[in-house]
Coordinates of C-alpha atoms in Angstrom, one line a residue:
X542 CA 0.0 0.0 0.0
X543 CA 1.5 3.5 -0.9
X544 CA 2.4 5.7 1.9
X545 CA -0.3 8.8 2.5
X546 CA 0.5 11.9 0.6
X547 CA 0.3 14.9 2.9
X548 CA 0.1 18.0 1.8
X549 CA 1.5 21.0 4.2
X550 CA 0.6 24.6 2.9
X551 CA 2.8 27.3 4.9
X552 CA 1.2 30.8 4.2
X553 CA 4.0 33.4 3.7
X554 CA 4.3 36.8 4.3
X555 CA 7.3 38.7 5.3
X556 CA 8.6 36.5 8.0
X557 CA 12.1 36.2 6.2
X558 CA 13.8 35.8 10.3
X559 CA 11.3 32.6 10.9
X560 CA 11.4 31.1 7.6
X561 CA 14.2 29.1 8.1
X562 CA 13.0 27.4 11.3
X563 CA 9.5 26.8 10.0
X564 CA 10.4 25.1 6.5
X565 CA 13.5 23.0 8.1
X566 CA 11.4 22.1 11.1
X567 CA 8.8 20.5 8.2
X568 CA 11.7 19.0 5.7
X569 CA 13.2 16.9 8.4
X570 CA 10.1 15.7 9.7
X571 CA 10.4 11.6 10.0
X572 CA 7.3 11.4 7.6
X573 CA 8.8 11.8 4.4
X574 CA 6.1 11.1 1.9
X575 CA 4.7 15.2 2.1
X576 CA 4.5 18.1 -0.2
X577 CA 5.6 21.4 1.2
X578 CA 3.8 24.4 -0.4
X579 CA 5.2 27.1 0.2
X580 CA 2.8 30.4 -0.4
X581 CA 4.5 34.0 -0.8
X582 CA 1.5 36.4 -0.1
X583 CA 3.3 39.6 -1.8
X584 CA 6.1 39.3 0.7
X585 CA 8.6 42.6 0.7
X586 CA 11.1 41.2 2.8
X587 CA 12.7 38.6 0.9
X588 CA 10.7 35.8 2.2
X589 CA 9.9 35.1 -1.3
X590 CA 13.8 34.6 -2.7
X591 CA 13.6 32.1 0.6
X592 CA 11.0 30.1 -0.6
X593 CA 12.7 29.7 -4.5
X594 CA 16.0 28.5 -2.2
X595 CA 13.8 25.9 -0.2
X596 CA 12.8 24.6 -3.7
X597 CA 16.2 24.4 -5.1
X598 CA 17.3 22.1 -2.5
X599 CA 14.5 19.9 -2.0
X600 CA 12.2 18.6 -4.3
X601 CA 9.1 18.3 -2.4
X602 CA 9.1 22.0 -1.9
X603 CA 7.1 24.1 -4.1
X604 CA 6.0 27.7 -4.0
X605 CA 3.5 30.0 -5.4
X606 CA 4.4 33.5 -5.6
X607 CA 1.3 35.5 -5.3
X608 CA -0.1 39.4 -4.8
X609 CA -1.2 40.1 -0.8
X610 CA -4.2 38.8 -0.3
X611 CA -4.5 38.0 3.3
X612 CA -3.8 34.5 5.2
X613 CA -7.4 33.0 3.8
X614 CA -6.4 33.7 0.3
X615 CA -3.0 32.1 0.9
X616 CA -4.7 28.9 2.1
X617 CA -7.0 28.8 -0.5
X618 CA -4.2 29.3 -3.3
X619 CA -2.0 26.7 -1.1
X620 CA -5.0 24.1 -1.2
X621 CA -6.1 24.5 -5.0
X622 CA -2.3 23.3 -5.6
X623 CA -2.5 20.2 -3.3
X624 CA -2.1 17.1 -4.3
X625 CA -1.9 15.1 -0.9
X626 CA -5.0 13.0 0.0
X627 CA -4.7 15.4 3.6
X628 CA -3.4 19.0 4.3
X629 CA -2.0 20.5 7.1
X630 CA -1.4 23.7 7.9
X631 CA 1.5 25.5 9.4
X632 CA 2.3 29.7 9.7
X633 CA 5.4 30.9 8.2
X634 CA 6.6 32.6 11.7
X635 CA 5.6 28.6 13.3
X636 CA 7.3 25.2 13.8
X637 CA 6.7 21.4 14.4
X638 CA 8.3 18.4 15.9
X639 CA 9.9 16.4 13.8
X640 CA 7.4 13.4 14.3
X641 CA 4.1 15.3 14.0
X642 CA 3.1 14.3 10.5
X643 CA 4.4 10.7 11.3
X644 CA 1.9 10.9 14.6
X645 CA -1.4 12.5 12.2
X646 CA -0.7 9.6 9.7
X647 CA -0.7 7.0 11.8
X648 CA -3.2 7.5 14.3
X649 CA -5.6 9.5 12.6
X650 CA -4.9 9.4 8.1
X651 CA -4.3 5.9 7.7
X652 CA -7.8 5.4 9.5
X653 CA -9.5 7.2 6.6
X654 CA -10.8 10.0 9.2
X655 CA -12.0 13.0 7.8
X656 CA -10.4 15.7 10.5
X657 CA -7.5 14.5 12.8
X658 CA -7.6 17.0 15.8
X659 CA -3.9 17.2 17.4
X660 CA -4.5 18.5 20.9
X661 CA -2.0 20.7 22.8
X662 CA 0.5 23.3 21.3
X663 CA 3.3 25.5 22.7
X664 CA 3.5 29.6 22.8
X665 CA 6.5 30.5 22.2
X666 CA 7.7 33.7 24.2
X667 CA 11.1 35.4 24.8
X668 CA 11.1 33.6 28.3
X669 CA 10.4 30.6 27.6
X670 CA 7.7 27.9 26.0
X671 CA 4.3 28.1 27.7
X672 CA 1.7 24.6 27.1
X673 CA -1.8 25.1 26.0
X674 CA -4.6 23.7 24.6
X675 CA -4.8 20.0 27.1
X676 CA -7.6 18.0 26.0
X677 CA -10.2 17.5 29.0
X678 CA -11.9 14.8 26.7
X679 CA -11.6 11.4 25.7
X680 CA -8.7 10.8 22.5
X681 CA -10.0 8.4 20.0
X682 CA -12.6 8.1 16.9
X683 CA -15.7 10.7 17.0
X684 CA -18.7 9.3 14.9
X685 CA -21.6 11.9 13.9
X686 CA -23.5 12.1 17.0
X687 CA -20.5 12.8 19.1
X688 CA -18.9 15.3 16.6
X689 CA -22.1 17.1 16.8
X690 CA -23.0 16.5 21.0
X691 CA -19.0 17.2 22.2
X692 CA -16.7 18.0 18.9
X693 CA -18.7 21.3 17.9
X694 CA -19.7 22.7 21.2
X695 CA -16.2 22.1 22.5
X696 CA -14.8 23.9 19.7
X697 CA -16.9 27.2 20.6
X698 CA -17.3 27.2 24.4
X699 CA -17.9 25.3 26.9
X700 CA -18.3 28.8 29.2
X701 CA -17.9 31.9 28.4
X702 CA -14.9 32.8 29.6
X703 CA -12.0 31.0 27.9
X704 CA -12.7 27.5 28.5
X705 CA -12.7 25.8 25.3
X706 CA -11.7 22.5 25.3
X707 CA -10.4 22.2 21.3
X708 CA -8.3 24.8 19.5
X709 CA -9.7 27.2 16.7
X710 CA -6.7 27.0 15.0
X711 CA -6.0 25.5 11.6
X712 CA -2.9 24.5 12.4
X713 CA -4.4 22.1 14.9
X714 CA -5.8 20.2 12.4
X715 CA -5.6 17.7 9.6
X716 CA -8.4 17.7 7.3
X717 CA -9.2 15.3 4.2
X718 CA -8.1 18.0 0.9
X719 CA -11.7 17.2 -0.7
X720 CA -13.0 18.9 2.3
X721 CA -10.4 21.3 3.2
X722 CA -10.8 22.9 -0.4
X723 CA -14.6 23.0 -0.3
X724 CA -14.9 24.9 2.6
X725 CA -12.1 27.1 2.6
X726 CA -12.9 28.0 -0.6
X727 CA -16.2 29.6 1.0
X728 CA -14.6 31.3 3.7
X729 CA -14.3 35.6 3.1
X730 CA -10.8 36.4 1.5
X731 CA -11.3 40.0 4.0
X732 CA -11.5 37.9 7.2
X733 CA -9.0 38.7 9.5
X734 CA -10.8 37.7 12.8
X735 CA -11.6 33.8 13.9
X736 CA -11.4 32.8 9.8
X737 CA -9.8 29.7 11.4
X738 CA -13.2 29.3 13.5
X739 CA -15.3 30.0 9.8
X740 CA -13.5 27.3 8.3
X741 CA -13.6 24.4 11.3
X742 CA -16.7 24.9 12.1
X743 CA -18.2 23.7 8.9
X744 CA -15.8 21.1 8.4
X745 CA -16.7 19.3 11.9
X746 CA -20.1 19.5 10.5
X747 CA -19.5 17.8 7.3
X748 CA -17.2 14.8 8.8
X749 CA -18.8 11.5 9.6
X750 CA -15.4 10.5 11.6
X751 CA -12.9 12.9 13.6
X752 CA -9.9 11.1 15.1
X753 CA -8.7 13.1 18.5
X754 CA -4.7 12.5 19.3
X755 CA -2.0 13.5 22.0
X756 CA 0.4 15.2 19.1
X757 CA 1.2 19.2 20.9
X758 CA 4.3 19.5 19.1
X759 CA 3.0 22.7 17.1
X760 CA 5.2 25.5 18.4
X761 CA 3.6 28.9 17.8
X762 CA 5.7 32.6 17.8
X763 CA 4.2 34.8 20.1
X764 CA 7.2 37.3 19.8
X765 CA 6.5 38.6 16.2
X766 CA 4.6 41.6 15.1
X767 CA 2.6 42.3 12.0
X768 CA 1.0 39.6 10.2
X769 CA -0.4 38.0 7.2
X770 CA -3.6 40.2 7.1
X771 CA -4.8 42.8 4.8
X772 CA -5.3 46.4 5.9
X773 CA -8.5 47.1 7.4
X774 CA -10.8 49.8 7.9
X775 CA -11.1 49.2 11.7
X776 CA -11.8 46.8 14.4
X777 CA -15.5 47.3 14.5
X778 CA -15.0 46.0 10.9
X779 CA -13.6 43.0 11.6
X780 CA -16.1 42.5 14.4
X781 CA -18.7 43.0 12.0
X782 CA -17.5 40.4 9.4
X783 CA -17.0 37.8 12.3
X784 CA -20.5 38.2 13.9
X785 CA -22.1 37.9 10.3
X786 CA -20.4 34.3 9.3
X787 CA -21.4 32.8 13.0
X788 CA -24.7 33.8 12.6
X789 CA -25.3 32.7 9.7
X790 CA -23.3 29.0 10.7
X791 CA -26.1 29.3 14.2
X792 CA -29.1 29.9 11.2
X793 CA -28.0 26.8 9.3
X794 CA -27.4 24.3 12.1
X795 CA -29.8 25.3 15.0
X796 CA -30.4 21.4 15.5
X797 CA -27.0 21.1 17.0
X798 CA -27.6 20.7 20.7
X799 CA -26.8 24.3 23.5
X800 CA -25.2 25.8 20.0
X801 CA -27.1 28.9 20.6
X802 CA -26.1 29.4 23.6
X803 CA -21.9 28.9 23.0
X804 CA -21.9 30.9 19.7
X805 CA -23.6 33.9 21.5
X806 CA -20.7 33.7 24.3
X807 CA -17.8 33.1 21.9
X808 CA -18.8 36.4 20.2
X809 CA -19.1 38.3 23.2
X810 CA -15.5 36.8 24.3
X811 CA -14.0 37.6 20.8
X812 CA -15.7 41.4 21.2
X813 CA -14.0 42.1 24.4
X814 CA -10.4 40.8 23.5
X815 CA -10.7 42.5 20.5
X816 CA -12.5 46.2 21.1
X817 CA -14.5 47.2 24.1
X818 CA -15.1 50.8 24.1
X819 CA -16.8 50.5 20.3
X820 CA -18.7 48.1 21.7
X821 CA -20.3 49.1 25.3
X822 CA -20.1 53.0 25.5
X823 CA -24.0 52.9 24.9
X824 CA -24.5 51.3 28.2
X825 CA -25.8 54.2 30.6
X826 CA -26.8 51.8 33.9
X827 CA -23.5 49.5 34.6
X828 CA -20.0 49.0 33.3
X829 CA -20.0 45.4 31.0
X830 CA -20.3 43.2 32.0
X831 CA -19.9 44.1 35.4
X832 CA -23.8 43.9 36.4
X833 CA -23.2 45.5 39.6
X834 CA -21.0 48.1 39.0
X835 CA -23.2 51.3 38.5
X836 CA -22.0 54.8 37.6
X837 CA -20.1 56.5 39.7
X838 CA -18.7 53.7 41.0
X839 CA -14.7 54.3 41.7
X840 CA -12.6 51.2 40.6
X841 CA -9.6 49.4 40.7
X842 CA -9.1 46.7 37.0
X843 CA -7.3 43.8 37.8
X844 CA -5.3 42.0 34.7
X845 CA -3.5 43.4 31.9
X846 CA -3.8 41.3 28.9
X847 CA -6.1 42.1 25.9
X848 CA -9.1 42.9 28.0
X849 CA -7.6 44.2 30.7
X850 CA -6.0 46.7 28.5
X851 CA -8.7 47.6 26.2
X852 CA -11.0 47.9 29.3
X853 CA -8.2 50.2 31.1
X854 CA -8.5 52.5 27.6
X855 CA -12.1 52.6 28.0
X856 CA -12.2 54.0 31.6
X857 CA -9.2 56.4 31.0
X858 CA -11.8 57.9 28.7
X859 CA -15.0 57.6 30.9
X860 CA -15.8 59.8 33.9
X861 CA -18.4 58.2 34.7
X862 CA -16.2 55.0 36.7
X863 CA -13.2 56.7 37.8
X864 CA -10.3 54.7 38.1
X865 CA -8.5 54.3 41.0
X866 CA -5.6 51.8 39.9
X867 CA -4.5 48.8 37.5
X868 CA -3.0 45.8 39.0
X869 CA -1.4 42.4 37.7
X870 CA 0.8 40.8 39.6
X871 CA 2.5 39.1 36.6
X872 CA 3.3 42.1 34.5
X873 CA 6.3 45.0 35.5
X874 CA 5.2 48.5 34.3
X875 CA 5.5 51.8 35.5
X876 CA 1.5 52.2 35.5
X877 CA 0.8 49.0 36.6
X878 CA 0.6 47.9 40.3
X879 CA 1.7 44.5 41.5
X880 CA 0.1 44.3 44.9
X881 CA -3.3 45.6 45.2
X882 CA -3.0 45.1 49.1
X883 CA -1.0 48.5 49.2
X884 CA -4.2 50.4 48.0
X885 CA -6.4 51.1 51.0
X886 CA -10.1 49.5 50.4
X887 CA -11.7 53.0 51.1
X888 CA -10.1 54.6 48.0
X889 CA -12.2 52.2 45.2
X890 CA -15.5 50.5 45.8
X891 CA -14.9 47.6 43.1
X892 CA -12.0 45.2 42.0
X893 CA -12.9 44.3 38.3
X894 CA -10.8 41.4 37.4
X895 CA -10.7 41.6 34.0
X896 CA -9.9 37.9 32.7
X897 CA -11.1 35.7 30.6
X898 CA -10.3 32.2 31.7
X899 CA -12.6 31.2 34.2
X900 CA -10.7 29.2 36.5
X901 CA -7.8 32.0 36.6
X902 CA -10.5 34.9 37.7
X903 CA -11.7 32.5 40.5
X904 CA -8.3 31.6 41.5
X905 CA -7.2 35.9 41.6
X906 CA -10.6 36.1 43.6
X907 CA -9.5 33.5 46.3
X908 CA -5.9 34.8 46.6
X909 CA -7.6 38.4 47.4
X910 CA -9.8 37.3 49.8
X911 CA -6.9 35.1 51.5
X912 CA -5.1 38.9 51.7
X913 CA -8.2 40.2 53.4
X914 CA -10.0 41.9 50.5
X915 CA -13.8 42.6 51.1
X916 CA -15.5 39.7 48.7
X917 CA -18.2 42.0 47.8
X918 CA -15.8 44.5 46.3
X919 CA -14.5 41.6 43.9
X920 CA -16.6 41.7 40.8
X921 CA -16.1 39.2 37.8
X922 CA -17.8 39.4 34.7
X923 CA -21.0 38.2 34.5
X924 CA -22.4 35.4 32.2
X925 CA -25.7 35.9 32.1
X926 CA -25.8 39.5 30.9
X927 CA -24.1 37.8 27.3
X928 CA -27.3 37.1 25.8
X929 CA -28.4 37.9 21.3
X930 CA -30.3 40.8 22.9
X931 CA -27.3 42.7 24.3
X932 CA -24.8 42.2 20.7
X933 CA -24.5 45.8 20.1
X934 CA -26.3 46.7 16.7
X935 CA -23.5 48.0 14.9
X936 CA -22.9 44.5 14.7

């Protein structure tokens, strides 16, 4: 029996300092039987003259030079080249282990699955490699009923607040090519928010069998800046676009069991990592999606990542909940605290802890009270105010 072709298409778009790492990283795999395309987007940087050299040394390398079109339009060239039976996906700035197509082939390809899901990756940061992505759920062979029951609703939310038990990321999966090219090719070339999401989402629905492996060897750059997207009018924009192709996946598949519910709470989560003050400045009776926190209220935002920060640029601009201090104990800055115990309670009426992930708001809740922190001044943002009613309507 011939060995599985795999296809790997690597979008490309002036990452000329990661190129290197990414396409070496795929050549030595111990997998041999692949193809690597290679897709220049327009690169500026050289990337492209990269690519050509990759070629010229190895003949399963082949590129496509191409004007900038945006990641979705690089996969879509990428897959329409494809000649593999499966394709995988890997970003230009990424790399892999050297046995993860061996590990997709043999416990997911060579079982004539339709999606292999490889749980687990690493982010790569200047300190050091941080795990993500562990699979709560059983690994093994998803038929139909549990692709629709666990697959799909895992893939959105299981809460709101950053507990999703499978990655949104292509580059997570391998998917049949028949299936990867049909619904890619549907997915909006201007998407530049959760196109990844667009794409999986509809593919889950189409498979009859997903196999679910241990294979976190996918080793993603969190260092770089800029990206493989096209300019864009503004984040709003992008929200917009988003909100339009999960509604319209909701419309078409409202059989699917708590769907409703999980879509409406993925977009609220992707609305306040990526832009909350064009979003909530309309609300007049509370700060969102703090329920409890009225106007007037004087408050102290715990957490500094996306949300904290766009939340922190949002008060800075309203008088109406004067801020009193930002605090994360895992982030040096000049304006940002590190213990909230040296703030005396009288001077702010509210702690907003301003994270995502469920289980990490609780635990920064317990370690304040442990310090002696009122509990009632310790707000985290409330679920049940995310409902289709409150999506703002310039969405």
């Amino acid at each position: 029996m011939e060995p599985i072709l795999i296809s790997i298409i690597v979008p490309i778009y002036n990452v000329k300092d990661y190129l290197t790492a990414c396409v070496n990283s795929i050549i030595s795999q111990t997998y041999s039987n692949i193809e690597i395309i290679l897709v220049d987007d327009g690169s500026t940087d050289g990337s492209g003259r990269l690519c050509d050299e990759f070629a010229a040394q190895d003949s399963r390398v082949r590129v496509i030079h191409k004007e900038n079109g945006g990641l979705v339009s690089a996969r879509k060239a990428g897959a329409a080249a494809a000649k593999g039976e499966y394709i995988l996906n890997v970003d230009g700035d990424d790399w892999i282990g050297e046995n993860r197509v061996e590990n997709m082939v043999e416990r997911g390809a060579s079982l004539g699955v339709d999606m292999i899901y490889m749980a687990g990756i690493y982010k790569e940061y200047e300190y050091g490699s941080v795990y993500q992505w562990g699979f709560p759920l059983e690994y093994g062979i998803y038929d139909r009923r549990k692709i629709r029951d666990i697959l799909l609703p895992g893939l959105v939310d299981t809460r709101v607040f950053l507990k999703r038990n499978i990655s949104p990321s292509l580059c997570s999966w391998g998917i049949k090519k028949k299936l990867f090219q049909e619904i890619e090719a549907t997915v909006d070339n201007s998407m530049t928010l959760g196109e990844d999401l667009v794409c999986l989402l509809s593919c889950l629905v189409q498979s009859k069998r997903i196999s679910c492996i241990d294979e976190p060897d996918y080793h993603y750059i969190k260092t770089r800046k800029g990206s493989i997207i096209q300019a864009c009018d503004s984040q709003i924009e992008r929200l917009r676009l988003f909100t339009e192709k999960i509604k319209e996946f909701f419309l078409n598949h409202k059989y699917i069991p708590n769907l409703e519910k999980v879509i409406c709470q993925y977009i609220f989560h992707v609305m306040l990592m990526v832009e909350y003050s064009s979003c909530w400045f309309k609300n007049d009776s509370y700060l969102f999606p703090y329920r409890e926190v009225k106007n007037g209220s004087r408050v102290v935002v715990y957490g500094a990542g996306n949300v904290g920060k766009h939340l922190i640029s949002y008060l800075r601009k309203d008088p109406r909940y004067p801020l009193v201090a930002w605090v994360d104990t895992n982030v040096i800055a000049d304006e940002i605290e590190n213990d909230l115990t040296v703030i005396p309670d009288q001077q702010y009426d509210y702690i907003l802890i301003s994270v995502l992930e469920y289980e990490t708001a609780c635990d920064i809740k317990k370690s304040l009270i442990n310090k002696g922190i009122n509990e009632d001044k310790i707000q985290l943002m409330d679920e049940s105010i995310l409902t289709w009613e409150n999506i703002p309507s310039c969405l």
